[in-house]
Backbone as JSON, one array per atom type, in Angstrom:
{
  "sequence": "MTLNDILVSALSQLDRGHDAQTLDTYRERLTRYANDAQSDLAYAIGLMRTDAVKPNYGVVNLRKLPRSCRKVIKVVQLDRSVPFRSGATQDDILLPYDETAYITYRYEPKPLENPTDISELNEGLHGLMVSYVVGRERMAGDVSTQGGSNLYLGMYEAAKARLRRGVGNDDAYKITNRY",
  "N": [[-62.48, 21.07, -53.58], [-65.15, 20.61, -51.36], [-66.97, 17.81, -49.95], [-69.62, 18.56, -49.91], [-69.65, 20.56, -51.89], [-69.12, 19.01, -54.15], [-71.42, 17.39, -54.22], [-73.44, 19.36, -54.53], [-72.72, 20.44, -57.03], [-73.1, 18.19, -58.63], [-75.88, 17.76, -58.28], [-76.83, 20.11, -59.43], [-76.1, 19.73, -62.1], [-77.74, 17.64, -62.63], [-80.16, 18.83, -62.7], [-81.77, 19.03, -60.39], [-81.97, 20.81, -58.38], [-80.52, 22.35, -55.44], [-81.13, 22.75, -52.81], [-81.4, 22.57, -49.18], [-83.15, 20.46, -48.4], [-83.37, 18.84, -50.71], [-80.7, 18.15, -50.97], [-80.31, 16.64, -48.62], [-81.98, 14.49, -49.23], [-80.64, 13.13, -51.29], [-78.08, 12.79, -50.33], [-76.79, 10.47, -49.07], [-76.64, 8.44, -51.09], [-75.32, 9.79, -53.23], [-72.96, 10.48, -51.97], [-71.83, 7.97, -51.6], [-71.35, 7.34, -54.29], [-69.47, 9.34, -54.87], [-67.35, 8.55, -53.23], [-66.77, 6.1, -54.44], [-65.8, 7.03, -56.9], [-63.56, 8.48, -56.02], [-61.97, 6.42, -54.97], [-61.54, 4.89, -57.29], [-60.15, 6.72, -58.92], [-57.9, 7.14, -57.33], [-56.72, 4.64, -57.47], [-56.16, 4.6, -60.2], [-54.21, 6.62, -60.54], [-52.32, 5.75, -58.82], [-51.82, 6.45, -56.01], [-49.35, 7.22, -53.66], [-47.51, 7.02, -50.61], [-45.09, 7.58, -47.96], [-44.41, 6.21, -44.85], [-43.22, 6.06, -41.48], [-42.68, 3.23, -39.45], [-42.5, 1.31, -36.5], [-41.2, -1.85, -36.22], [-42.3, -4.95, -34.7], [-40.34, -7.13, -33.39], [-39.33, -7.57, -35.99], [-41.67, -7.79, -37.44], [-44.21, -6.14, -39.14], [-47.35, -4.8, -38.78], [-49.57, -3.93, -41.18], [-51.8, -2.47, -40.66], [-51.1, -0.57, -38.88], [-50.28, 1.57, -40.3], [-51.03, 4.95, -41.31], [-52.91, 5.19, -43.39], [-55.13, 3.17, -45.37], [-53.6, 0.4, -46.65], [-52.9, -0.56, -49.93], [-50.9, -1.75, -51.47], [-47.59, -2.67, -50.78], [-44.75, -0.98, -51.73], [-42.01, -0.39, -51.35], [-39.5, -0.9, -48.85], [-37.52, 0.69, -46.46], [-34.81, 0.32, -44.38], [-32.34, 1.12, -41.99], [-31.17, 3.0, -43.69], [-31.23, 1.89, -46.28], [-32.74, 0.03, -49.0], [-34.65, -2.81, -48.2], [-35.34, -6.34, -48.38], [-38.64, -7.76, -48.18], [-41.29, -9.84, -46.97], [-44.42, -11.65, -47.05], [-46.31, -12.03, -44.05], [-47.7, -13.99, -41.31], [-50.39, -13.3, -41.5], [-52.42, -11.55, -43.92], [-52.1, -8.9, -43.41], [-49.61, -8.52, -42.33], [-46.1, -7.92, -42.69], [-42.84, -9.26, -43.07], [-39.71, -8.26, -41.9], [-36.12, -7.8, -42.22], [-34.78, -6.56, -40.07], [-35.12, -5.22, -36.73], [-35.55, -2.51, -36.65], [-36.62, 0.93, -37.13], [-38.84, 1.21, -39.83], [-39.23, 2.56, -43.03], [-41.89, 2.74, -44.91], [-42.97, 2.63, -48.17], [-45.93, 2.91, -49.85], [-48.87, 2.06, -51.78], [-51.96, 3.61, -51.36], [-55.32, 3.82, -50.04], [-57.42, 6.56, -50.19], [-58.84, 8.52, -47.47], [-62.28, 7.96, -46.8], [-64.92, 10.11, -47.91], [-67.07, 11.66, -45.74], [-68.27, 13.65, -44.06], [-69.92, 16.8, -44.72], [-67.99, 18.83, -44.98], [-65.63, 17.56, -45.6], [-62.65, 17.19, -47.5], [-61.4, 15.84, -50.44], [-58.48, 13.8, -50.67], [-57.31, 13.67, -53.07], [-55.74, 15.3, -55.88], [-56.74, 18.64, -56.52], [-57.54, 19.15, -59.12], [-58.78, 16.85, -59.94], [-61.26, 16.72, -58.84], [-63.42, 17.62, -60.34], [-63.76, 15.49, -62.08], [-64.76, 13.64, -60.32], [-67.29, 14.71, -59.89], [-68.42, 14.35, -62.45], [-68.5, 11.56, -62.54], [-70.29, 11.0, -60.42], [-72.64, 12.19, -61.41], [-73.01, 10.66, -63.74], [-73.38, 8.06, -62.65], [-75.71, 8.5, -61.14], [-77.55, 9.18, -63.13], [-77.6, 6.79, -64.48], [-79.02, 5.2, -62.75], [-81.54, 6.14, -63.0], [-84.72, 6.63, -64.71], [-85.6, 5.23, -67.97], [-85.43, 7.28, -69.85], [-83.44, 8.99, -68.92], [-81.22, 7.43, -68.71], [-79.61, 7.23, -70.98], [-78.11, 9.56, -70.91], [-76.23, 8.97, -69.03], [-74.17, 7.63, -70.28], [-72.74, 9.62, -71.59], [-71.63, 11.2, -69.46], [-70.2, 9.25, -67.98], [-68.53, 8.37, -69.98], [-66.98, 10.68, -70.47], [-65.71, 10.79, -68.02], [-64.22, 8.35, -67.99], [-62.57, 8.76, -70.24], [-61.04, 10.98, -69.46], [-59.83, 9.89, -67.21], [-58.25, 7.93, -68.39], [-56.27, 9.47, -69.51], [-54.79, 10.29, -67.41], [-51.71, 10.55, -65.68], [-49.85, 7.99, -64.33], [-48.93, 7.94, -60.93], [-48.95, 10.65, -60.57], [-48.05, 13.54, -58.87], [-46.45, 12.26, -57.02], [-43.27, 12.21, -55.65], [-41.29, 10.23, -55.94], [-42.17, 8.53, -57.94], [-41.17, 7.77, -60.4], [-38.63, 6.81, -60.03], [-36.08, 4.41, -60.34], [-35.71, 1.81, -58.28], [-34.76, -0.73, -57.89], [-32.73, -2.18, -59.94], [-31.94, -4.68, -60.8]],
  "CA": [[-63.91, 21.03, -53.36], [-65.61, 19.8, -50.25], [-67.98, 16.84, -50.35], [-70.85, 19.31, -50.15], [-69.5, 21.21, -53.19], [-69.25, 17.96, -55.16], [-72.83, 17.01, -54.28], [-74.21, 20.48, -55.08], [-72.41, 20.49, -58.46], [-73.77, 17.06, -59.28], [-77.32, 18.01, -58.29], [-77.08, 21.17, -60.4], [-76.03, 19.13, -63.44], [-78.9, 16.73, -62.77], [-81.35, 19.69, -62.68], [-82.61, 18.65, -59.25], [-81.89, 21.83, -57.33], [-79.52, 22.02, -54.42], [-81.53, 23.26, -51.5], [-81.05, 21.67, -48.07], [-84.01, 19.27, -48.39], [-82.95, 18.0, -51.83], [-79.37, 17.65, -50.63], [-80.49, 15.57, -47.63], [-82.62, 13.35, -49.88], [-79.68, 12.42, -52.14], [-76.74, 12.81, -49.74], [-76.18, 9.16, -48.81], [-76.33, 7.74, -52.34], [-74.32, 10.54, -53.98], [-71.69, 10.36, -51.23], [-71.3, 6.64, -51.94], [-70.81, 7.45, -55.65], [-68.26, 10.17, -54.8], [-66.29, 7.71, -52.67], [-66.39, 5.15, -55.48], [-64.97, 7.77, -57.86], [-62.29, 8.79, -55.37], [-61.21, 5.18, -54.89], [-61.15, 4.52, -58.65], [-59.11, 7.65, -59.37], [-56.7, 6.87, -56.53], [-56.1, 3.45, -58.05], [-55.68, 4.94, -61.54], [-52.97, 7.41, -60.48], [-51.35, 5.06, -57.95], [-51.45, 7.28, -54.86], [-48.34, 6.6, -52.8], [-46.94, 7.8, -49.51], [-44.1, 6.86, -47.16], [-44.59, 6.42, -43.42], [-42.31, 5.33, -40.6], [-43.34, 2.29, -38.54], [-41.57, 0.52, -35.68], [-41.59, -3.26, -36.24], [-42.33, -5.72, -33.47], [-39.5, -8.3, -33.69], [-39.23, -7.75, -37.44], [-42.99, -7.93, -38.05], [-44.98, -4.89, -39.21], [-48.75, -4.94, -39.14], [-49.88, -2.82, -42.09], [-52.91, -1.67, -40.1], [-50.49, 0.52, -38.11], [-50.07, 2.7, -41.2], [-52.12, 5.92, -41.18], [-53.9, 5.01, -44.46], [-55.38, 1.78, -45.76], [-52.56, -0.01, -47.59], [-53.28, -1.41, -51.06], [-49.73, -2.53, -51.9], [-46.3, -2.17, -50.32], [-43.86, -0.78, -52.87], [-40.61, -0.42, -50.95], [-39.23, -0.74, -47.42], [-36.16, 1.15, -46.19], [-34.33, 0.21, -42.99], [-30.91, 1.41, -41.89], [-30.83, 3.82, -44.86], [-31.16, 1.16, -47.55], [-33.9, -0.81, -49.28], [-34.51, -4.17, -47.69], [-36.4, -7.25, -48.86], [-39.72, -8.06, -47.23], [-42.19, -10.89, -47.45], [-45.7, -11.73, -46.33], [-46.26, -12.67, -42.74], [-48.7, -15.01, -41.0], [-51.67, -12.82, -42.02], [-52.22, -10.67, -45.07], [-51.79, -7.56, -42.91], [-48.26, -8.5, -41.77], [-44.93, -8.15, -43.53], [-41.66, -9.63, -42.29], [-38.55, -7.46, -42.26], [-34.9, -8.41, -41.7], [-34.28, -5.9, -38.87], [-36.13, -4.7, -35.79], [-35.33, -1.06, -36.64], [-37.69, 1.69, -37.76], [-38.97, 0.95, -41.26], [-39.92, 3.58, -43.83], [-42.64, 1.93, -45.87], [-43.63, 3.33, -49.27], [-47.05, 2.05, -50.21], [-50.05, 2.63, -52.43], [-52.98, 3.66, -50.32], [-56.7, 4.2, -50.29], [-57.68, 7.8, -49.46], [-59.92, 8.49, -46.48], [-63.59, 8.18, -47.41], [-65.61, 11.37, -47.64], [-68.25, 11.38, -44.91], [-68.89, 14.89, -43.6], [-70.05, 17.79, -45.8], [-66.79, 19.67, -45.11], [-64.47, 16.74, -45.96], [-62.03, 17.48, -48.78], [-60.71, 14.66, -50.96], [-57.01, 13.83, -50.67], [-56.86, 13.72, -54.46], [-55.42, 16.6, -56.43], [-57.95, 19.43, -56.75], [-57.92, 19.05, -60.52], [-59.55, 15.62, -60.17], [-62.57, 16.82, -58.2], [-64.42, 17.72, -61.4], [-64.01, 14.13, -62.56], [-65.63, 13.0, -59.34], [-68.64, 15.21, -60.16], [-68.89, 13.66, -63.66], [-68.81, 10.18, -62.17], [-71.5, 11.01, -59.6], [-73.76, 12.48, -62.29], [-73.19, 9.48, -64.59], [-73.96, 6.97, -61.85], [-77.08, 8.85, -60.77], [-78.37, 9.07, -64.35], [-77.71, 5.37, -64.8], [-80.01, 4.61, -61.86], [-82.84, 6.76, -63.25], [-85.61, 5.97, -65.67], [-85.01, 4.95, -69.29], [-85.17, 8.52, -70.59], [-82.19, 9.63, -68.45], [-80.09, 6.49, -68.7], [-78.73, 7.54, -72.1], [-77.2, 10.62, -70.49], [-75.15, 8.44, -68.19], [-73.05, 7.27, -71.15], [-71.96, 10.83, -71.84], [-70.85, 11.58, -68.28], [-69.23, 8.2, -67.65], [-67.54, 8.38, -71.06], [-66.05, 11.79, -70.18], [-64.92, 10.39, -66.85], [-63.26, 7.32, -68.37], [-61.58, 9.34, -71.16], [-60.12, 11.81, -68.67], [-59.06, 8.99, -66.34], [-57.26, 7.25, -69.22], [-55.18, 10.4, -69.8], [-54.05, 10.6, -66.18], [-50.38, 9.97, -65.58], [-49.67, 7.21, -63.1], [-47.99, 8.49, -59.98], [-48.96, 12.11, -60.59], [-47.97, 14.11, -57.53], [-45.54, 11.51, -56.16], [-41.9, 12.58, -55.97], [-40.44, 9.1, -56.31], [-42.96, 7.61, -58.75], [-40.45, 7.28, -61.58], [-37.29, 6.37, -59.66], [-35.83, 2.98, -60.41], [-35.09, 1.52, -57.0], [-34.12, -2.05, -57.96], [-32.47, -2.37, -61.37], [-31.54, -6.04, -61.16]],
  "C": [[-64.22, 20.16, -52.15], [-66.62, 18.79, -50.79], [-69.28, 17.57, -50.69], [-70.8, 20.0, -51.52], [-69.67, 20.2, -54.33], [-70.72, 17.57, -55.33], [-73.69, 18.11, -54.9], [-73.97, 20.6, -56.59], [-73.12, 19.38, -59.21], [-75.28, 17.28, -59.36], [-77.69, 19.11, -59.28], [-77.06, 20.61, -61.82], [-77.17, 18.17, -63.7], [-80.22, 17.5, -62.8], [-82.31, 19.31, -61.56], [-82.63, 19.71, -58.16], [-80.87, 21.41, -56.29], [-79.86, 22.67, -53.09], [-81.26, 22.19, -50.44], [-81.88, 20.38, -48.09], [-83.61, 18.31, -49.52], [-81.6, 17.37, -51.53], [-79.46, 16.5, -49.63], [-81.09, 14.32, -48.25], [-81.59, 12.5, -50.62], [-78.31, 12.22, -51.5], [-76.1, 11.43, -49.63], [-75.75, 8.48, -50.11], [-75.23, 8.47, -53.11], [-72.96, 10.52, -53.29], [-71.03, 9.02, -51.53], [-70.68, 6.68, -53.34], [-69.51, 8.27, -55.65], [-67.09, 9.37, -54.24], [-65.84, 6.64, -53.65], [-65.46, 5.81, -56.5], [-63.6, 8.05, -57.28], [-61.4, 7.55, -55.32], [-60.69, 4.77, -56.28], [-60.03, 5.42, -59.17], [-57.8, 7.43, -58.61], [-55.97, 5.65, -57.07], [-55.48, 3.77, -59.41], [-54.36, 5.71, -61.5], [-51.93, 6.78, -59.57], [-50.89, 5.93, -56.8], [-50.46, 6.55, -53.97], [-47.94, 7.58, -51.7], [-45.94, 6.94, -48.77], [-44.32, 7.23, -45.71], [-43.61, 5.56, -42.64], [-43.12, 4.48, -39.63], [-42.26, 1.53, -37.77], [-42.03, -0.93, -35.7], [-41.58, -3.87, -34.84], [-41.62, -7.05, -33.76], [-39.48, -8.62, -35.18], [-40.56, -7.91, -38.15], [-43.7, -6.58, -37.99], [-46.4, -5.24, -39.6], [-49.13, -3.71, -39.95], [-51.06, -1.98, -41.61], [-52.38, -0.53, -39.23], [-50.24, 1.75, -38.98], [-51.26, 3.65, -41.13], [-53.21, 5.8, -42.26], [-54.03, 3.53, -44.77], [-54.43, 1.41, -46.89], [-53.14, -0.92, -48.67], [-52.13, -2.32, -51.47], [-48.47, -1.87, -51.36], [-45.36, -2.13, -51.52], [-42.4, -1.0, -52.48], [-40.52, -0.25, -49.44], [-37.77, -0.36, -47.26], [-35.9, 1.01, -44.69], [-32.84, 0.44, -43.01], [-30.39, 2.08, -43.15], [-30.62, 3.05, -46.16], [-32.42, 0.32, -47.74], [-33.64, -2.22, -48.79], [-35.62, -5.05, -48.28], [-37.45, -7.46, -47.77], [-40.57, -9.16, -47.84], [-43.43, -10.92, -46.59], [-45.52, -12.46, -45.02], [-47.36, -13.7, -42.57], [-50.09, -14.6, -41.49], [-51.39, -11.88, -43.19], [-51.9, -9.24, -44.66], [-50.38, -7.44, -42.34], [-47.21, -8.64, -42.86], [-43.75, -8.42, -42.6], [-40.45, -8.87, -42.82], [-37.29, -8.07, -41.64], [-34.4, -7.81, -40.38], [-35.43, -5.43, -37.99], [-35.93, -3.2, -35.59], [-36.5, -0.37, -37.34], [-37.67, 1.48, -39.27], [-39.73, 2.11, -41.91], [-40.58, 2.84, -44.99], [-43.3, 2.86, -46.9], [-44.71, 2.39, -49.79], [-48.12, 2.81, -50.98], [-51.18, 2.55, -51.43], [-54.34, 4.08, -50.85], [-56.95, 5.49, -49.52], [-58.82, 7.63, -48.46], [-61.25, 8.72, -47.17], [-64.17, 9.54, -47.01], [-66.89, 11.05, -46.88], [-69.0, 12.65, -44.53], [-68.95, 15.9, -44.75], [-68.8, 18.64, -46.02], [-65.53, 18.88, -45.45], [-63.98, 17.12, -47.36], [-61.24, 16.25, -49.21], [-59.21, 14.87, -50.92], [-56.46, 13.86, -52.08], [-56.55, 15.15, -54.86], [-56.71, 17.33, -56.77], [-58.44, 19.36, -58.19], [-58.76, 17.82, -60.84], [-60.96, 15.69, -59.59], [-63.7, 16.95, -59.22], [-64.76, 16.36, -61.99], [-64.93, 13.38, -61.61], [-67.08, 13.43, -59.56], [-69.21, 14.49, -61.38], [-69.29, 12.23, -63.35], [-70.12, 10.1, -61.38], [-72.73, 11.24, -60.49], [-74.05, 11.27, -63.18], [-73.84, 8.33, -63.85], [-75.42, 7.25, -61.49], [-78.01, 8.76, -61.98], [-78.58, 7.61, -64.72], [-78.81, 4.72, -63.96], [-81.42, 5.14, -62.12], [-83.69, 5.97, -64.22], [-84.94, 5.89, -67.04], [-84.67, 6.23, -70.03], [-83.88, 9.21, -70.15], [-81.0, 8.7, -68.5], [-79.12, 6.75, -69.84], [-77.73, 8.62, -71.75], [-76.05, 10.13, -69.65], [-73.94, 8.08, -69.04], [-72.14, 8.46, -71.41], [-71.06, 11.16, -70.66], [-69.81, 10.51, -67.93], [-68.16, 8.08, -68.73], [-66.51, 9.48, -70.87], [-65.13, 11.41, -69.03], [-63.83, 9.39, -67.25], [-62.19, 7.85, -69.32], [-60.57, 10.18, -70.4], [-59.25, 10.95, -67.77], [-57.96, 8.29, -67.14], [-56.06, 8.15, -69.53], [-54.35, 10.74, -68.56], [-52.7, 9.89, -66.19], [-50.27, 9.22, -64.26], [-48.64, 7.89, -62.22], [-47.96, 10.0, -59.96], [-48.96, 12.62, -59.14], [-47.05, 13.36, -56.59], [-44.11, 11.79, -56.58], [-41.07, 11.41, -56.48], [-41.15, 8.1, -57.23], [-42.16, 7.03, -59.92], [-39.01, 6.92, -61.28], [-37.19, 4.87, -59.84], [-35.08, 2.6, -59.14], [-34.39, 0.17, -56.99], [-33.93, -2.4, -59.42], [-32.28, -3.83, -61.74], [-32.61, -7.04, -60.83]]
}
């Protein structure tokens, strides 16, 4: 689903219509809610990826990674896992070699901004994002609609609790350091 599809689905469930004018009225706030849901789901499933980075005298700035790094899981240099530690700033890690490092890390997906943006999350999770958006929007409404927010947010939290950590990651269940 594109961001626009998520917003239109949410507006339909809120019985607010989904014409261009209504969409423009709610776009900013509902987009913020969709990004909150995406971030929360990404944290729940532990999105991971591995990227190659060239260190500068054994120091890697995590801002060089293509996605926003939440936590470094593993670093491979010279075809084996190597220890790493924090550097002078929270964005730096120190490595033993000045060779290309393959860093496996948990990341934050790109925020949804344009109507045609598609979430990096698995397509099966996009419906949960709609439930979250509807729940948050109902929560901000008047007293008569606030009760409905419990239903949508409850469905969202129940489905999120059933998610398997590391879903979609090939190496999520490998034991890399047994000792």
